[in-house]
Amino acid sequence: KAGVTQTPRYLIKTRGQQVTLSCSPISGHRSVSWYQQTPGQGLQFLFEYFSETQRNKGNFPGRFSGRQFSNSRSEMNVSTLELGDSALYLCASSFLGAPTGELFFGEGSRLTVL
Amino acid sequence: AQSVSQHNHHVILSEAASLELGCNYSYGGTVNLFWYVQYPGQHLQLLLKYFSGDPLVKGIKGFEAEFIKSKFSFNLRKPSVQWSDTAEYFCAVNEGGGGSQGNLIFGKGTKLSVKP
């Protein structure tokens, strides 16, 4: 069974630009969650999508958005990038979502903002 | 708001030493508890989880964790560590009770370095 696939793995952007990250969950998984990982703040929850609907949202500004398609693939977008957005963005999928199911994480997309 | 504290940022042990990593959470209701591990260059993966029942939970690779409700703790233990246990360990919690709402709140992680 293929794991969670995130693209791109690495990217470099400049302040003010926008970025779109993609996540393909494990086949059959309907929940996709996004997390931001930084050395200072650790793993912070961004949002969760389940069957194309945003089910939960973390405490991030509106510049961070996401969506989920009918095939459960998900994208997240960050507009007007700031230096502080440099981080590893992790996607996790599960059949039902936390807490009832184990989260399966991808390897992440490492974003550097210059 | 819920929070998770992992008091040790970096732990260094020799092979065969015993390990205990602390995890405390702040939430008074029913919780689900998890430990995730991230080996160097790999993705996060589940080590063990507690939803209900026996508070002593056994996971993969000889790890176990004990849920102590009165102390709001879920410490991770292993009697004898190996060099291959070198990794970063994350404790996580979310609201339980059978609902599927809620997200995982992670601690900031503990890096474990095992010297051969």
Short mmCIF file of C-alpha atoms in Angstrom, two decimals:
data_model
loop_
_atom_site.label_atom_id
_atom_site.label_comp_id
_atom_site.label_asym_id
_atom_site.label_seq_id
_atom_site.Cartn_x
_atom_site.Cartn_y
_atom_site.Cartn_z
CA LYS A 1 0.00 0.00 0.00
CA ALA A 2 1.51 3.33 -1.02
CA GLY A 3 2.08 5.83 1.76
CA VAL A 4 1.20 9.48 2.01
CA THR A 5 2.84 11.42 -0.79
CA GLN A 6 3.66 15.09 -0.53
CA THR A 7 4.90 17.33 -3.33
CA PRO A 8 7.09 19.19 -3.74
CA ARG A 9 9.57 17.94 -1.17
CA TYR A 10 11.60 21.13 -1.12
CA LEU A 11 10.90 24.63 -2.34
CA ILE A 12 12.29 28.11 -1.97
CA LYS A 13 10.14 31.22 -2.24
CA THR A 14 10.58 34.90 -1.53
CA ARG A 15 8.52 37.09 0.77
CA GLY A 16 5.20 38.11 -0.68
CA GLN A 17 4.88 35.14 -2.99
CA GLN A 18 2.36 32.37 -2.57
CA VAL A 19 2.83 28.62 -2.49
CA THR A 20 0.67 25.55 -3.03
CA LEU A 21 1.54 22.21 -1.47
CA SER A 22 -0.04 18.92 -2.44
CA CYS A 23 -0.84 15.78 -0.49
CA SER A 24 -2.04 12.42 -1.77
CA PRO A 25 -3.38 10.31 1.10
CA ILE A 26 -3.29 6.57 1.45
CA SER A 27 -5.90 4.97 -0.76
CA GLY A 28 -9.22 4.74 1.09
CA HIS A 29 -8.36 7.39 3.66
CA ARG A 30 -10.91 10.18 3.82
CA SER A 31 -9.26 12.46 6.36
CA VAL A 32 -6.29 14.67 5.59
CA SER A 33 -4.69 16.88 8.22
CA TRP A 34 -1.96 19.45 7.79
CA TYR A 35 0.66 20.39 10.36
CA GLN A 36 3.43 22.97 10.43
CA GLN A 37 6.67 21.82 12.07
CA THR A 38 9.33 24.31 13.18
CA PRO A 39 12.22 23.95 15.64
CA GLY A 40 10.77 26.56 17.97
CA GLN A 41 7.07 25.71 17.96
CA GLY A 42 7.16 22.02 17.17
CA LEU A 43 4.16 20.51 15.39
CA GLN A 44 1.19 22.83 15.10
CA PHE A 45 -2.16 21.86 13.63
CA LEU A 46 -3.29 23.81 10.58
CA PHE A 47 -6.53 22.17 9.47
CA GLU A 48 -8.25 18.88 8.76
CA TYR A 49 -10.40 17.94 5.80
CA PHE A 50 -12.81 15.07 5.70
CA SER A 51 -14.80 14.19 2.61
CA GLU A 52 -14.03 17.56 1.00
CA THR A 53 -15.16 19.56 4.05
CA GLN A 54 -12.94 21.41 6.48
CA ARG A 55 -13.73 19.78 9.78
CA ASN A 56 -11.24 21.47 12.08
CA LYS A 57 -9.02 24.49 11.90
CA GLY A 58 -6.02 25.54 13.94
CA ASN A 59 -4.99 28.98 15.04
CA PHE A 60 -3.30 30.24 11.89
CA PRO A 61 -4.02 33.43 9.93
CA GLY A 62 -6.27 33.44 6.90
CA ARG A 63 -3.23 33.40 4.61
CA PHE A 64 -3.20 29.67 5.23
CA SER A 65 -5.93 27.83 3.40
CA GLY A 66 -6.63 24.40 2.09
CA ARG A 67 -9.02 22.25 0.20
CA GLN A 68 -9.75 18.62 -0.49
CA PHE A 69 -10.85 17.08 -3.74
CA SER A 70 -13.31 14.27 -4.35
CA ASN A 71 -10.47 11.76 -4.62
CA SER A 72 -9.32 12.85 -1.10
CA ARG A 73 -6.19 14.54 -2.40
CA SER A 74 -5.59 17.79 -0.59
CA GLU A 75 -3.79 21.02 -1.23
CA MET A 76 -2.79 23.79 1.11
CA ASN A 77 -1.99 27.31 0.04
CA VAL A 78 -0.06 30.04 1.78
CA SER A 79 -0.40 33.52 0.36
CA THR A 80 1.76 36.58 0.96
CA LEU A 81 4.60 34.52 2.37
CA GLU A 82 6.51 35.77 5.40
CA LEU A 83 9.95 34.72 6.63
CA GLY A 84 8.29 33.01 9.58
CA ASP A 85 6.44 30.66 7.27
CA SER A 86 9.67 28.76 6.66
CA ALA A 87 8.91 25.31 8.01
CA LEU A 88 8.31 21.67 7.27
CA TYR A 89 4.68 21.18 6.29
CA LEU A 90 3.38 17.74 7.10
CA CYS A 91 0.33 16.04 5.76
CA ALA A 92 -1.28 13.14 7.57
CA SER A 93 -4.07 10.90 6.42
CA SER A 94 -6.37 8.47 8.17
CA PHE A 95 -9.57 6.65 7.47
CA LEU A 96 -11.64 8.51 10.02
CA GLY A 97 -9.29 11.13 11.40
CA ALA A 98 -8.03 11.82 14.85
CA PRO A 99 -8.78 10.65 17.45
CA THR A 100 -10.40 7.46 16.27
CA GLY A 101 -7.70 6.52 13.84
CA GLU A 102 -3.96 6.44 13.60
CA LEU A 103 -2.48 9.26 11.54
CA PHE A 104 -0.13 8.30 8.73
CA PHE A 105 2.31 11.06 7.94
CA GLY A 106 4.07 11.98 4.75
CA GLU A 107 7.69 13.05 4.60
CA GLY A 108 6.74 16.68 4.36
CA SER A 109 7.33 19.67 2.13
CA ARG A 110 10.16 21.87 3.34
CA LEU A 111 9.47 25.49 2.55
CA THR A 112 12.16 28.13 2.79
CA VAL A 113 11.11 31.77 2.51
CA LEU A 114 13.86 34.26 1.67
CA ALA B 1 -6.77 25.09 25.49
CA GLN B 2 -5.10 21.73 25.64
CA SER B 3 -1.33 21.61 25.86
CA VAL B 4 1.30 18.90 26.01
CA SER B 5 4.62 19.23 27.82
CA GLN B 6 7.66 17.14 27.19
CA HIS B 7 10.18 18.21 29.76
CA ASN B 8 13.30 16.71 28.25
CA HIS B 9 14.50 18.37 25.07
CA HIS B 10 17.46 16.07 24.48
CA VAL B 11 18.31 12.81 26.20
CA ILE B 12 21.61 11.01 25.71
CA LEU B 13 21.94 7.38 26.80
CA SER B 14 24.31 4.51 26.31
CA GLU B 15 23.08 1.29 24.76
CA ALA B 16 21.30 -1.02 27.24
CA ALA B 17 20.35 1.88 29.50
CA SER B 18 16.72 2.25 30.51
CA LEU B 19 14.63 5.04 29.07
CA GLU B 20 11.80 7.09 30.42
CA LEU B 21 10.50 10.13 28.57
CA GLY B 22 8.05 12.36 30.36
CA CYS B 23 4.80 13.66 28.92
CA ASN B 24 2.19 15.72 30.73
CA TYR B 25 -0.98 17.16 29.28
CA SER B 26 -3.50 19.70 30.40
CA TYR B 27 -7.07 18.63 29.82
CA GLY B 28 -9.52 17.52 32.43
CA GLY B 29 -11.81 15.39 30.31
CA THR B 30 -11.47 12.11 28.48
CA VAL B 31 -8.36 12.00 26.34
CA ASN B 32 -6.73 9.82 23.74
CA LEU B 33 -2.96 9.65 24.06
CA PHE B 34 -0.26 8.86 21.53
CA TRP B 35 3.47 8.59 21.14
CA TYR B 36 4.92 9.14 17.70
CA VAL B 37 8.53 8.61 16.65
CA GLN B 38 10.55 10.22 13.88
CA TYR B 39 13.72 8.36 12.94
CA PRO B 40 16.42 10.38 11.15
CA GLY B 41 15.36 11.09 7.59
CA GLN B 42 12.02 9.32 7.98
CA HIS B 43 8.43 10.34 8.47
CA LEU B 44 6.56 10.40 11.76
CA GLN B 45 5.08 7.05 12.70
CA LEU B 46 2.91 5.82 15.53
CA LEU B 47 4.70 4.10 18.38
CA LEU B 48 1.71 3.38 20.60
CA LYS B 49 -1.68 4.76 21.61
CA TYR B 50 -4.07 4.74 24.53
CA PHE B 51 -7.81 5.17 24.21
CA SER B 52 -9.19 3.32 27.24
CA GLY B 53 -8.75 0.20 29.35
CA ASP B 54 -5.43 -1.04 30.73
CA PRO B 55 -3.38 2.08 31.46
CA LEU B 56 -0.16 0.24 30.59
CA VAL B 57 0.11 0.21 26.83
CA LYS B 58 2.62 -1.76 24.82
CA GLY B 59 3.83 -0.54 21.45
CA ILE B 60 6.25 -1.53 18.77
CA LYS B 61 9.97 -2.23 19.29
CA GLY B 62 9.65 -2.93 23.02
CA PHE B 63 8.26 0.47 23.99
CA GLU B 64 5.50 0.89 26.54
CA ALA B 65 3.72 3.82 28.14
CA GLU B 66 1.71 4.24 31.30
CA PHE B 67 -1.31 6.50 31.57
CA ILE B 68 -1.65 7.98 35.06
CA LYS B 69 -4.86 9.98 35.07
CA SER B 70 -4.27 11.61 38.45
CA LYS B 71 -0.95 12.98 37.25
CA PHE B 72 -2.11 13.86 33.73
CA SER B 73 0.90 11.91 32.49
CA PHE B 74 1.68 9.42 29.74
CA ASN B 75 5.36 8.58 30.10
CA LEU B 76 7.17 6.46 27.55
CA ARG B 77 9.50 3.71 28.73
CA LYS B 78 11.87 1.10 27.36
CA PRO B 79 13.93 -1.18 29.61
CA SER B 80 16.99 -1.35 27.35
CA VAL B 81 17.61 1.06 24.49
CA GLN B 82 19.49 0.28 21.30
CA TRP B 83 21.47 2.53 18.99
CA SER B 84 18.60 2.17 16.47
CA ASP B 85 16.26 3.93 18.92
CA THR B 86 18.01 7.20 18.15
CA ALA B 87 15.14 9.41 17.02
CA GLU B 88 12.84 12.21 18.05
CA TYR B 89 9.83 11.23 20.12
CA PHE B 90 6.58 13.17 20.23
CA CYS B 91 3.77 12.84 22.71
CA ALA B 92 0.30 13.83 21.45
CA VAL B 93 -3.15 14.11 22.92
CA ASN B 94 -6.65 14.91 21.82
CA GLU B 95 -10.11 14.97 23.20
CA GLY B 96 -11.55 11.50 23.49
CA GLY B 97 -15.00 10.27 24.27
CA GLY B 98 -15.63 8.50 20.99
CA GLY B 99 -16.09 11.51 18.80
CA SER B 100 -14.08 12.00 15.68
CA GLN B 101 -13.73 15.71 16.11
CA GLY B 102 -10.61 17.36 17.33
CA ASN B 103 -7.04 17.40 16.25
CA LEU B 104 -3.87 16.05 17.80
CA ILE B 105 -1.95 18.43 20.05
CA PHE B 106 1.73 17.55 19.98
CA GLY B 107 4.46 18.17 22.49
CA LYS B 108 7.62 19.80 21.22
CA GLY B 109 9.44 16.50 21.10
CA THR B 110 12.38 14.86 22.83
CA LYS B 111 15.48 13.97 20.89
CA LEU B 112 17.00 10.70 22.01
CA SER B 113 20.62 9.96 21.17
CA VAL B 114 21.86 6.47 21.99
CA LYS B 115 25.61 6.00 22.09
CA PRO B 116 26.85 2.60 20.86
#
